[in-house]
Tab-separated table of C-alpha atoms in Angstrom:
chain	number	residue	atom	x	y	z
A	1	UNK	CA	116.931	90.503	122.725
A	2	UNK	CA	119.228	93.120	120.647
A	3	UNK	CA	119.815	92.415	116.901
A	4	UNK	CA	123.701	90.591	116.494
A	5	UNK	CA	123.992	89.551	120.227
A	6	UNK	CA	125.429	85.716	120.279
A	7	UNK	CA	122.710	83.599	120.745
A	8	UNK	CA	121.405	80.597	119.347
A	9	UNK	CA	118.091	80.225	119.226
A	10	UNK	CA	115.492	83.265	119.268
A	11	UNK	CA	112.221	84.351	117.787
A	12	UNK	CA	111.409	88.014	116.707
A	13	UNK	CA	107.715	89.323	115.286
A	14	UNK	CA	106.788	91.698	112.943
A	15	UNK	CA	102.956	93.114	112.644
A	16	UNK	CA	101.930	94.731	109.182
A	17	UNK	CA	98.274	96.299	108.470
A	18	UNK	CA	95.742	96.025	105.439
A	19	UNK	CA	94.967	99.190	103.783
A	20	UNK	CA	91.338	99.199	105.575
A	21	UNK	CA	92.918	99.550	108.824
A	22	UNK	CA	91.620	102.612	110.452
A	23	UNK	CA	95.471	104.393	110.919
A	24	UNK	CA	95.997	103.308	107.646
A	25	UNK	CA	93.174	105.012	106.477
A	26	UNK	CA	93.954	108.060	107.801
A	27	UNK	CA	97.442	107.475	106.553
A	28	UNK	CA	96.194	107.328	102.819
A	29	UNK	CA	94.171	110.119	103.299
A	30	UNK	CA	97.267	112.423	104.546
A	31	UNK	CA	99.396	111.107	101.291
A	32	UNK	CA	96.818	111.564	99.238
A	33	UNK	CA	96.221	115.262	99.830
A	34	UNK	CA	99.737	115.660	99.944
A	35	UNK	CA	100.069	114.139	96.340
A	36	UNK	CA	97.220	116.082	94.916
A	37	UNK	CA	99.297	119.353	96.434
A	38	UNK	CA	102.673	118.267	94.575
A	39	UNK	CA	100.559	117.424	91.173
A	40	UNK	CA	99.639	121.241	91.313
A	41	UNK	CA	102.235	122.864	93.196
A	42	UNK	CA	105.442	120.911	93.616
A	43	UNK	CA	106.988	123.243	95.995
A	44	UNK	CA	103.778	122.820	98.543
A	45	UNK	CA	104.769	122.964	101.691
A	46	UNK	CA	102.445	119.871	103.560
A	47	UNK	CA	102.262	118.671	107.198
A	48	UNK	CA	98.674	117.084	106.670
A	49	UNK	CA	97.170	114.759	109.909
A	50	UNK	CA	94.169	112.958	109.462
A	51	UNK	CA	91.780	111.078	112.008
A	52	UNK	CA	89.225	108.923	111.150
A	53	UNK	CA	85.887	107.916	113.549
A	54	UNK	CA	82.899	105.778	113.337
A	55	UNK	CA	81.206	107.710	110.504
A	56	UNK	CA	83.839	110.850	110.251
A	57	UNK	CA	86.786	111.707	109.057
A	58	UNK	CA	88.918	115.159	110.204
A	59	UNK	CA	91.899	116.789	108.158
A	60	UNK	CA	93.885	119.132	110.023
A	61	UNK	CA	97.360	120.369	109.843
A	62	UNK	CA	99.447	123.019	108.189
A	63	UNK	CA	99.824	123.493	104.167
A	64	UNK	CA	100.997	126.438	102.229
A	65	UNK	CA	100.292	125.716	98.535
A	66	UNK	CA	99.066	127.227	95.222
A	67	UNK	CA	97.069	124.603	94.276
A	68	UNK	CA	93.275	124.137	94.694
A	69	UNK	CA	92.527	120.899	96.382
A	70	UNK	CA	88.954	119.593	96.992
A	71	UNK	CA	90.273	118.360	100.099
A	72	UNK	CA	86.599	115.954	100.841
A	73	UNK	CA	86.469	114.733	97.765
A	74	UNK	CA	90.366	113.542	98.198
A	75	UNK	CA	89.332	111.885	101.083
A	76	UNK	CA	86.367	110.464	100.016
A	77	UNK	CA	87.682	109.187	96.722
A	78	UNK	CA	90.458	107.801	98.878
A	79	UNK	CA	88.146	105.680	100.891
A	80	UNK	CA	86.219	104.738	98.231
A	81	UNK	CA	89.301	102.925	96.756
A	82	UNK	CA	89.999	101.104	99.955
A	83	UNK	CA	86.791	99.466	99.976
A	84	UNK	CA	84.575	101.083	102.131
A	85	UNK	CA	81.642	101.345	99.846
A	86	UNK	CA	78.731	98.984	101.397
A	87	UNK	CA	76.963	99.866	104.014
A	88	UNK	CA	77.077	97.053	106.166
A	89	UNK	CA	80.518	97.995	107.017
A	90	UNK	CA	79.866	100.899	109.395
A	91	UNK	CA	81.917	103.689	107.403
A	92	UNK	CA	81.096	104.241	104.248
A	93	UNK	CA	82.779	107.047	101.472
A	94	UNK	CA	79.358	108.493	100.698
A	95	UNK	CA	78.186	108.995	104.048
A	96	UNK	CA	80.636	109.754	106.228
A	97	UNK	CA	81.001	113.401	107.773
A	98	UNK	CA	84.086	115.351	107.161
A	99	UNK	CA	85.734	118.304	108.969
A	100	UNK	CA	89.014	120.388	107.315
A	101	UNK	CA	90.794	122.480	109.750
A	102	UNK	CA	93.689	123.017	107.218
A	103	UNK	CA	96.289	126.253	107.801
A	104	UNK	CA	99.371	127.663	106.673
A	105	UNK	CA	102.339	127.025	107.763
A	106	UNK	CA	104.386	128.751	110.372
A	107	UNK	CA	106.232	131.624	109.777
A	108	UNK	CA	108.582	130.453	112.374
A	109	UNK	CA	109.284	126.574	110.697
A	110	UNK	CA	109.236	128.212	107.042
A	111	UNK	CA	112.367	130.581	107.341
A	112	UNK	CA	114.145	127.634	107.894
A	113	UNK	CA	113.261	126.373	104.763
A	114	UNK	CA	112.460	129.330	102.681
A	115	UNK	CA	115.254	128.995	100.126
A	116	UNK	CA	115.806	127.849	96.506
A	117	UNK	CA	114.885	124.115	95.655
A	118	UNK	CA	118.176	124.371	94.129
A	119	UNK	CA	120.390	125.251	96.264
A	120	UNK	CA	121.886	122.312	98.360
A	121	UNK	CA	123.381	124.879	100.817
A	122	UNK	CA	120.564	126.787	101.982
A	123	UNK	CA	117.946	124.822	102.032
A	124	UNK	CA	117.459	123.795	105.809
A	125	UNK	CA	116.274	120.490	107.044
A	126	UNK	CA	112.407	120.977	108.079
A	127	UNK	CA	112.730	120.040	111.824
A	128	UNK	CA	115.012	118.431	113.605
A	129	UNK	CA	115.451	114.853	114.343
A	130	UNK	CA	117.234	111.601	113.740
A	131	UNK	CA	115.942	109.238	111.055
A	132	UNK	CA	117.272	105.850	110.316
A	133	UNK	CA	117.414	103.287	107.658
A	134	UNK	CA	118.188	99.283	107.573
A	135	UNK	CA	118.973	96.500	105.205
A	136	UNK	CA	119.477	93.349	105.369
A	137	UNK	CA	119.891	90.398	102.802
A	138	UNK	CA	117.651	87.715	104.487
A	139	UNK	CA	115.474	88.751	102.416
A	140	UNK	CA	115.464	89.631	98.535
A	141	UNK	CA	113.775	93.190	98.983
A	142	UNK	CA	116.439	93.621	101.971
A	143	UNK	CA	113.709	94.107	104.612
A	144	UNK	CA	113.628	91.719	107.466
A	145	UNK	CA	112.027	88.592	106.701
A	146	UNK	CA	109.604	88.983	109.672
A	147	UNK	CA	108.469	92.428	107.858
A	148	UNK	CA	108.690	90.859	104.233
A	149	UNK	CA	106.906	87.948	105.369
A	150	UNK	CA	104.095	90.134	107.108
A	151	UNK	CA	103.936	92.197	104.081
A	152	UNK	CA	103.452	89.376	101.743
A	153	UNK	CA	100.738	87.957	103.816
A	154	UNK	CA	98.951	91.020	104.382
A	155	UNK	CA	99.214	92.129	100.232
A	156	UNK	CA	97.465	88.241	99.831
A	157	UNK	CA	95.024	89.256	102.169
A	158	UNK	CA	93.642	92.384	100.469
A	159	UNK	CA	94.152	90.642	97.242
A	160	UNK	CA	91.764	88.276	97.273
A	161	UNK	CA	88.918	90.541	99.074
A	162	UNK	CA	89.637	93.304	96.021
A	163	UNK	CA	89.342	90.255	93.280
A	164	UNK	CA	86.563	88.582	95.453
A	165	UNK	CA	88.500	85.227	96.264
A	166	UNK	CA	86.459	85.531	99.314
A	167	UNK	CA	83.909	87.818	99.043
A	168	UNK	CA	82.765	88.309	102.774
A	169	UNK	CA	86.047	89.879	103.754
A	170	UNK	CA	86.125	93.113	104.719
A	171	UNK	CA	88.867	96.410	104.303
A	172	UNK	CA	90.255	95.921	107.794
A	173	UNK	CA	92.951	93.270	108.713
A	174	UNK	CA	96.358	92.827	110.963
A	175	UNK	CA	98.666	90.140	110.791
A	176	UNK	CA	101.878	89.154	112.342
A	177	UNK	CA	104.698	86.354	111.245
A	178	UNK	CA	107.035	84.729	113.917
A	179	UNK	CA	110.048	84.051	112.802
A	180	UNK	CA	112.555	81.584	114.631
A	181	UNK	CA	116.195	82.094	114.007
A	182	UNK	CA	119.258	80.009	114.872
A	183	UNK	CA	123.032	81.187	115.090
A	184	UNK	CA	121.194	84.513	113.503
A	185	UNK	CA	119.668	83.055	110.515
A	186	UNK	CA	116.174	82.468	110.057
A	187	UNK	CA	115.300	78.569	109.928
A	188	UNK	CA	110.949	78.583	110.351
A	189	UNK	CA	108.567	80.302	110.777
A	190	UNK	CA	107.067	79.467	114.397
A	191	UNK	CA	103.647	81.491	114.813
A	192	UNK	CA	101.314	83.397	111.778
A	193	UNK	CA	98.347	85.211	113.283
A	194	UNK	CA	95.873	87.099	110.780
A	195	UNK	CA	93.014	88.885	111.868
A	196	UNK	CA	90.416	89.783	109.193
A	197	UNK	CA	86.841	91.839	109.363
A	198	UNK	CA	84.639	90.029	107.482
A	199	UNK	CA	80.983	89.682	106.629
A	200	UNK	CA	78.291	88.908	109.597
A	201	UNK	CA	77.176	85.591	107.484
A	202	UNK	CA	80.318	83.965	107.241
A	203	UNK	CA	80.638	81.145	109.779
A	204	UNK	CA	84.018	81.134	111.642
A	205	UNK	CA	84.820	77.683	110.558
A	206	UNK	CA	84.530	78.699	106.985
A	207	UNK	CA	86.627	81.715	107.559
A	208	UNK	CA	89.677	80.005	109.204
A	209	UNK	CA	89.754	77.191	106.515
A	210	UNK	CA	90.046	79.779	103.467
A	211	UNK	CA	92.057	82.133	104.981
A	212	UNK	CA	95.043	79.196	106.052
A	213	UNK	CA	94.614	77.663	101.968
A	214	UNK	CA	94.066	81.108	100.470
A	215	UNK	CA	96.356	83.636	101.876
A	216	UNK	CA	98.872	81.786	104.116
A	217	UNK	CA	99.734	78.848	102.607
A	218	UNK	CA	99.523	81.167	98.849
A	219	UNK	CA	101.697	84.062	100.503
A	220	UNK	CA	104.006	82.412	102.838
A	221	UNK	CA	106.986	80.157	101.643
A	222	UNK	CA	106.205	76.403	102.238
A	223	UNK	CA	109.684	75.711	102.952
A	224	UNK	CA	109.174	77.653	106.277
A	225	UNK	CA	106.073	76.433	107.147
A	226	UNK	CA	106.240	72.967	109.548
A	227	UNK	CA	103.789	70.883	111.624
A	228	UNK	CA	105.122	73.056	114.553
A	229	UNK	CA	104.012	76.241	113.096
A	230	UNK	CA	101.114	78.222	115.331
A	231	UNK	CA	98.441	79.453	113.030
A	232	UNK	CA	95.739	81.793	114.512
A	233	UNK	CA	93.144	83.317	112.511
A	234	UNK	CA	90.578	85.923	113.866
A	235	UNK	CA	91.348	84.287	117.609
A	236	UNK	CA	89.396	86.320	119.229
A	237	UNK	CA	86.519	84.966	116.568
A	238	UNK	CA	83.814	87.533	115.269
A	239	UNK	CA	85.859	90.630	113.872
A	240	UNK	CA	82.195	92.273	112.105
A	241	UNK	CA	82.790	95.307	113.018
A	242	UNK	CA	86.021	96.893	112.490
A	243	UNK	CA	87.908	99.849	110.652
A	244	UNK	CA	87.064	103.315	112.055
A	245	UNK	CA	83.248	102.133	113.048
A	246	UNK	CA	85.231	99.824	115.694
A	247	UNK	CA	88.700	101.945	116.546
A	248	UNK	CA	89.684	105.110	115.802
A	249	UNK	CA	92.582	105.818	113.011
A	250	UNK	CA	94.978	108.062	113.304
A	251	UNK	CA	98.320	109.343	110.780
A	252	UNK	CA	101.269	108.014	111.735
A	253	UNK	CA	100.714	105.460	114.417
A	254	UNK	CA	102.221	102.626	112.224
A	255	UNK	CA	105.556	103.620	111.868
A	256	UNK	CA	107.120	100.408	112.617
A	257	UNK	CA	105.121	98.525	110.090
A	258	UNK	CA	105.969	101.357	107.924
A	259	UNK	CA	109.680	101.178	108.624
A	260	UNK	CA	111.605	97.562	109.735
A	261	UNK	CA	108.925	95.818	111.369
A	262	UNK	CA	110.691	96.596	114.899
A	263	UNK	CA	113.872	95.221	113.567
A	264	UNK	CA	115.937	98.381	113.428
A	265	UNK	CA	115.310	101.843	115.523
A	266	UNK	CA	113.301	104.658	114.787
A	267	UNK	CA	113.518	108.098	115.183
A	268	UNK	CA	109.934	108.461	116.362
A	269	UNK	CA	108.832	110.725	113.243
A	270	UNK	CA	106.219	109.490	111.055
A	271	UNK	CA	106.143	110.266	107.159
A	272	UNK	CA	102.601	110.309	105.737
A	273	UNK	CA	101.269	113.708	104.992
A	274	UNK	CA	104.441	114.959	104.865
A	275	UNK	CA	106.442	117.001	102.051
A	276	UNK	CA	109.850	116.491	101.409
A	277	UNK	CA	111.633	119.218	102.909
A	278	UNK	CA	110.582	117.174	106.062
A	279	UNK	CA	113.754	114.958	106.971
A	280	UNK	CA	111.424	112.915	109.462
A	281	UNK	CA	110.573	111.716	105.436
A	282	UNK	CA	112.909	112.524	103.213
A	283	UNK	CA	116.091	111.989	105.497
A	284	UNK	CA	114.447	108.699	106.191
A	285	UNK	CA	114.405	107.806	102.707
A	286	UNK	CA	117.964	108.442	102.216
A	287	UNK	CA	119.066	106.502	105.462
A	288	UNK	CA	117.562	103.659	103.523
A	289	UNK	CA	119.306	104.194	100.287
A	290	UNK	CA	122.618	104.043	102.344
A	291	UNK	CA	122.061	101.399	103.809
A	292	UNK	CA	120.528	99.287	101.190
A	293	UNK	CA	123.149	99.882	99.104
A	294	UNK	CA	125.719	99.537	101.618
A	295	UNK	CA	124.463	95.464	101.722
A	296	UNK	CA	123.293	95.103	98.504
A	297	UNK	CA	126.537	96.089	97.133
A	298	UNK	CA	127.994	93.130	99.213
A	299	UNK	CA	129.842	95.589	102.004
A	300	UNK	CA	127.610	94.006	104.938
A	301	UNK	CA	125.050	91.299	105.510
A	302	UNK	CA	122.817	94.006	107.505
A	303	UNK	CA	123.269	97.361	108.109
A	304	UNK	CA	121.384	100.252	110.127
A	305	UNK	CA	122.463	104.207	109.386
A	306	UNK	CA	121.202	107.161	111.555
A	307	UNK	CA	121.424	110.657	109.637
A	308	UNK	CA	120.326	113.505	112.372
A	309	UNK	CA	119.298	117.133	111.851
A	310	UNK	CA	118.894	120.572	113.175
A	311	UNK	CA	116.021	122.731	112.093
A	312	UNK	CA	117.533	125.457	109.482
A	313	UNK	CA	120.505	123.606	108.928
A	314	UNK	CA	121.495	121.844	105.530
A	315	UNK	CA	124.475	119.585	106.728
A	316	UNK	CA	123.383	116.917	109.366
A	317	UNK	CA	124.894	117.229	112.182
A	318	UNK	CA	125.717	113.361	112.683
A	319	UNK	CA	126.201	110.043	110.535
A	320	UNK	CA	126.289	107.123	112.257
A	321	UNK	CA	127.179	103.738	110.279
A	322	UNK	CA	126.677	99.999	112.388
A	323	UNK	CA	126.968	96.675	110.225
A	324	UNK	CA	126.346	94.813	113.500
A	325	UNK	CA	129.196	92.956	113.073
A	326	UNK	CA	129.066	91.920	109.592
A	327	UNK	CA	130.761	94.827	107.602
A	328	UNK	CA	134.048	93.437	105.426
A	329	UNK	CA	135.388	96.635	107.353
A	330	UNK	CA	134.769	98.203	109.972
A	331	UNK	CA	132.212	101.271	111.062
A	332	UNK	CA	134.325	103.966	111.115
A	333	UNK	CA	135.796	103.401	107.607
A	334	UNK	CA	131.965	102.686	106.019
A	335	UNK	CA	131.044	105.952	107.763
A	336	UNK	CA	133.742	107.788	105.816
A	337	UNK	CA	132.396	106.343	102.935
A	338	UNK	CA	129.482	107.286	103.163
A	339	UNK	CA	130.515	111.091	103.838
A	340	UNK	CA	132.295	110.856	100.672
A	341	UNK	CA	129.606	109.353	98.519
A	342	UNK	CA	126.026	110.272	99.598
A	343	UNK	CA	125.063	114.022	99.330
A	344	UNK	CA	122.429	114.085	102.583
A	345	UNK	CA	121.546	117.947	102.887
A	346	UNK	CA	117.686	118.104	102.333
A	347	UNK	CA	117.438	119.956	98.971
A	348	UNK	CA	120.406	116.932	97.660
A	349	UNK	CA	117.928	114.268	98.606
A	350	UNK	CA	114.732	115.787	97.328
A	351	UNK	CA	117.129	116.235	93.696
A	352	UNK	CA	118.168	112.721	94.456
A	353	UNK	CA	115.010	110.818	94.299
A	354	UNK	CA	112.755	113.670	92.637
A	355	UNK	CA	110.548	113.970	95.851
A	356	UNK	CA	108.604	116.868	94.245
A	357	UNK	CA	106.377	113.793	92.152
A	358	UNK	CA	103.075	113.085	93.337
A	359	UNK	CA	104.489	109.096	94.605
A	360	UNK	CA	103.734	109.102	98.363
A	361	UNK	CA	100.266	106.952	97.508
A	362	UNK	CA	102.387	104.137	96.811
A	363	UNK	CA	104.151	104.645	100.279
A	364	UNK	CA	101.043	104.704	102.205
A	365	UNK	CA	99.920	101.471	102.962
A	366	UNK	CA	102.065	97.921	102.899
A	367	UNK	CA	105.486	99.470	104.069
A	368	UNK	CA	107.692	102.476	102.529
A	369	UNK	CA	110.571	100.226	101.749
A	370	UNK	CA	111.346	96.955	99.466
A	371	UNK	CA	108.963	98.458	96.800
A	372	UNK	CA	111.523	98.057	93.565
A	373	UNK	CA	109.256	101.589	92.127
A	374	UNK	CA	110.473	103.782	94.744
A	375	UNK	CA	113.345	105.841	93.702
A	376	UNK	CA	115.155	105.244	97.191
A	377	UNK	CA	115.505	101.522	96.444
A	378	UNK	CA	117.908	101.708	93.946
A	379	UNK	CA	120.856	100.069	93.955
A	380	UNK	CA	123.630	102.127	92.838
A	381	UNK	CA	126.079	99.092	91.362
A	382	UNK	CA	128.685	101.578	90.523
A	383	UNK	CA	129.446	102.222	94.352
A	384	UNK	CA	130.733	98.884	94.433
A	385	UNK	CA	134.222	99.447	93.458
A	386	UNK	CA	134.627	102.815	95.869
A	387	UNK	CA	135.147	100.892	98.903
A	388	UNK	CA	139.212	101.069	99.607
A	389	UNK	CA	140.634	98.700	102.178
């Protein structure tokens, strides 16, 4: 059922990912190369994919840089801090086989983009596309509370295999929150489902009861949580083997846990491995800051903004505001507003939120949004007075 239709009672789900899943993974490894290019060469041009196997791991893609990148030892350093460093686990950072089929970048995408960092007019948008951003304020990182909810249980999760809470868990993990919602507003939380690779000595029983007292009830708000609530954990039982001994990983195949948890479109690009001058990224980012700030400086309760691009061109081509109902004006004015007040041609954003740094590691797994370090989730409390109606 579509977001703001009048209805009174309805349930929406949103999924996030540990850091051990295999797409995530291969997601880490993309960012990761693509941060190590930036720390030497900030103008590296990077369109890095990454797929990861039962014992392998391939990096192949397009990158024009001056710096020197031991591209294995990237990944394997990556996958060392993940967690996949004993050997019972299938996929391993010491032994796994790598493969690099890394090349520059087309002559035929760069002239678009072949201009001064500088210069907001000339520097084209990398591809084109439309990219969107959302906010809401059910939530106090302005993500949907289905999303926040599955990132908070997911961040537990990791947590206490990296400080050995539980020590049989394993790197790979899903989980999902249910939330139910009444006259739009979320009441409960109706279903939690976590799935978690663990340790072959671990009995199931064991499992479930540590996983409900140590991550879900110490990640998910009590207040939420009723007799009612569904709670599955690893339903399907065993979950030994997993990460990319048990399904292969791929970059960019989580772009809705990345994003809005399903709550809000999507373009259909995917950011990791990407540099800036990449609006499937960067224009992405700044769809976000619009919109964040659009709620957080009390304009709407939610809000969703689509910025679209052609290839070459600096200007997008479209802006497209929707409060869903709950602007204190309406669309058409907020979208004039936000002409007036956000600079979106590529080489503005990159300025914007210095998107030459080396940051996209902290992007990579757990969501790129409602991270307060990120420089797109600022809140820009001066805006707050620009609004005239």
């Amino acid at each position: 059922m579509a977001e703001g239709e009048n209805m009174e009672k309805y349930y929406f789900t949103s999924e996030q990912v540990t850091e051990g899943h295999p797409d995530k993974i291969c997601d880490q490894i993309s960012d990761a190369i693509l941060d190590e290019c930036l720390k030497q060469d900030p103008l590296s041009r990077v369109a890095c994919e990454t797929t990861a196997w039962t014992d392998a791991v391939h990096v192949m893609g397009e990158i024009t840089t001056k710096a020197k990148v031991d591209f294995e030892k990237v990944a394997r350093d990556t996958v060392e801090k993940i967690g996949y460093v004993i050997d019972d686990i299938g996929f391993n950072k010491d032994t796994f086989k790598f493969y690099c089929t890394l090349n520059s970048q087309s002559e035929d995408i760069a002239m678009g983009v072949n201009a001064s960092l500088d210069d907001a007019s000339t520097l084209g948008a990398g591809d084109q596309g439309m990219m969107f951003g959302y906010a809401t304020d059910e939530s106090e990182d302005y993500l949907p509370l289905t999303l926040h909810l599955a990132n908070k249980l997911m961040t537990r999760l990791a947590e206490v295999r990296k400080n050995n809470v539980l020590s049989y868990l394993r790197p790979d993990g899903k989980g999902q929150v249910t939330v139910e919602y009444k006259d739009d507003q979320p009441i409960r939380i109706e279903a939690v489902v976590v799935s978690t690779q663990h340790a072959d000595y671990v009995a199931l029983e064991q499992l479930r009861e540590d996983i409900r007292k140590e991550v879900i009830l110490k990640s998910l708000p009590r207040d939420l949580i009723d007799e009612n609530t569904k709670i599955y954990i690893n339903p399907t039982g065993r979950f030994v083997v997993g990460g990319p001994n048990g399904d292969t990983g791929l970059t960019g195949r989580k772009i809705i846990a990345d994003t809005y948890g399903g709550v809000a479109s999507h373009g259909g690009g995917a950011f990791s491995g990407k540099d800036p001058t990449k609006v499937d990224r960067s224009a992405a980012y700044m769809a976000r800051y619009i919109a964040k700030n659009i709620v957080a400086n009390g304009f709407a309760h939610k809000c969703e903004v689509q910025l679209a691009y052609a290839i070459g061109v600096a200007e997008p081509v479209s802006i497209y505001v929707n409060t869903k109902g709950t602007g204190i004006v309406d669309d058409t004015t907020l979208t004039s507003w936000v002409k007036e007040h956000f600079d979106c041609r590529p080489a503005s954003i990159i300025k914007l939120f210095n998107l030459r740094a080396p940051i996209y590691h902290l992007t990579s797994s757990y969501g790129h949004f409602g991270k307060e370090e990120l420089p797109w989730e600022k809140v820009d409390t001066s805006l707050k007075n620009t609004l005239k109606f």
